[in-house]
C-alpha positions as a printed NumPy array, in Angstrom:
array([[ -39.276, -266.006,   65.328],
       [ -39.243, -262.293,   66.134],
       [ -40.619, -259.632,   63.701],
       [ -38.93 , -256.31 ,   63.505],
       [ -41.018, -253.324,   62.729],
       [ -39.694, -250.773,   60.307],
       [ -38.594, -247.551,   61.652],
       [ -41.098, -244.876,   60.357],
       [ -39.589, -241.362,   60.354],
       [ -42.052, -238.639,   59.92 ],
       [ -40.518, -234.993,   59.825],
       [ -43.832, -233.707,   61.374],
       [ -43.468, -235.822,   64.61 ],
       [ -39.779, -236.25 ,   65.028],
       [ -39.496, -233.659,   67.765],
       [ -42.395, -235.219,   69.627],
       [ -40.887, -238.755,   69.133],
       [ -37.457, -237.646,   70.32 ],
       [ -39.092, -235.933,   73.191],
       [ -40.979, -239.154,   74.037],
       [ -37.932, -241.178,   74.144],
       [ -35.872, -238.859,   76.173],
       [ -38.651, -238.251,   78.62 ],
       [ -39.188, -242.066,   78.906],
       [ -35.431, -242.356,   79.985],
       [ -35.639, -239.492,   82.433],
       [ -38.99 , -240.906,   83.98 ],
       [ -37.329, -244.361,   84.459],
       [ -34.303, -242.599,   86.22 ],
       [ -36.711, -240.385,   88.299],
       [ -38.603, -243.47 ,   89.486],
       [ -35.397, -245.309,   90.272],
       [ -34.236, -242.313,   92.289],
       [ -37.42 , -242.183,   94.144],
       [ -37.333, -245.839,   95.086],
       [ -33.791, -245.34 ,   96.382],
       [ -34.731, -242.383,   98.288],
       [ -37.549, -244.218,   99.961],
       [ -35.294, -247.095,  100.969],
       [ -32.752, -244.628,  102.452],
       [ -35.527, -242.93 ,  104.518],
       [ -36.901, -246.32 ,  105.623],
       [ -33.475, -247.36 ,  107.038],
       [ -32.987, -243.959,  108.663],
       [ -29.802, -243.238,  106.388],
       [ -30.771, -239.588,  105.922],
       [ -30.792, -236.52 ,  108.371],
       [ -34.219, -234.811,  108.531],
       [ -32.741, -231.978,  106.412],
       [ -31.6  , -234.236,  103.777],
       [ -35.03 , -235.907,  103.623],
       [ -36.576, -232.564,  103.179],
       [ -34.306, -231.598,  100.403],
       [ -34.675, -234.899,   98.733],
       [ -38.443, -234.683,   98.805],
       [ -38.575, -231.162,   97.517],
       [ -36.047, -232.157,   94.715],
       [ -38.262, -235.267,   93.688],
       [ -41.503, -233.102,   93.742],
       [ -39.796, -230.468,   91.609],
       [ -38.645, -233.078,   89.031],
       [ -42.11 , -234.619,   88.857],
       [ -43.493, -231.067,   88.344],
       [ -41.054, -230.532,   85.439],
       [ -41.738, -233.773,   83.822],
       [ -45.449, -232.849,   83.851],
       [ -44.674, -229.695,   82.193],
       [ -42.524, -231.285,   79.559],
       [ -45.163, -233.895,   78.774],
       [ -47.781, -231.127,   78.375],
       [ -45.401, -229.181,   76.141],
       [ -44.927, -232.09 ,   73.785],
       [ -48.552, -233.329,   73.999],
       [ -47.663, -236.55 ,   75.888],
       [ -49.284, -238.296,   78.845],
       [ -47.567, -240.437,   81.505],
       [ -48.851, -243.468,   79.739],
       [ -47.094, -242.424,   76.502],
       [ -43.891, -242.9  ,   78.294],
       [ -44.553, -246.4  ,   79.328],
       [ -43.007, -248.429,   76.506],
       [ -44.336, -251.89 ,   75.758],
       [ -41.312, -254.367,   75.922],
       [ -43.271, -257.356,   74.428],
       [ -43.053, -260.498,   76.523],
       [ -41.325, -258.552,   79.292],
       [ -44.305, -256.333,   79.845],
       [ -44.023, -252.554,   80.174],
       [ -41.033, -250.502,   81.138],
       [ -42.777, -248.322,   83.731]])
């Protein structure tokens, strides 16, 4: 039997909570993109220029994520949702 927790909406934290949700989705996508990029590099699927651009893009995205987390007072751990018996998301 599963228990559902009531949704608590607090006007004082709604912006931070929404930012946390959006940044969690973006972080998940960023990690998936990074893994795919590493696979492509390992199999030699990219030119040296493409590898360089991809690396710079991923570093920039990681920097922007850190900036947004700081702006909303979040840590990387705050984005790692607990999925119950499945474990954590990130």
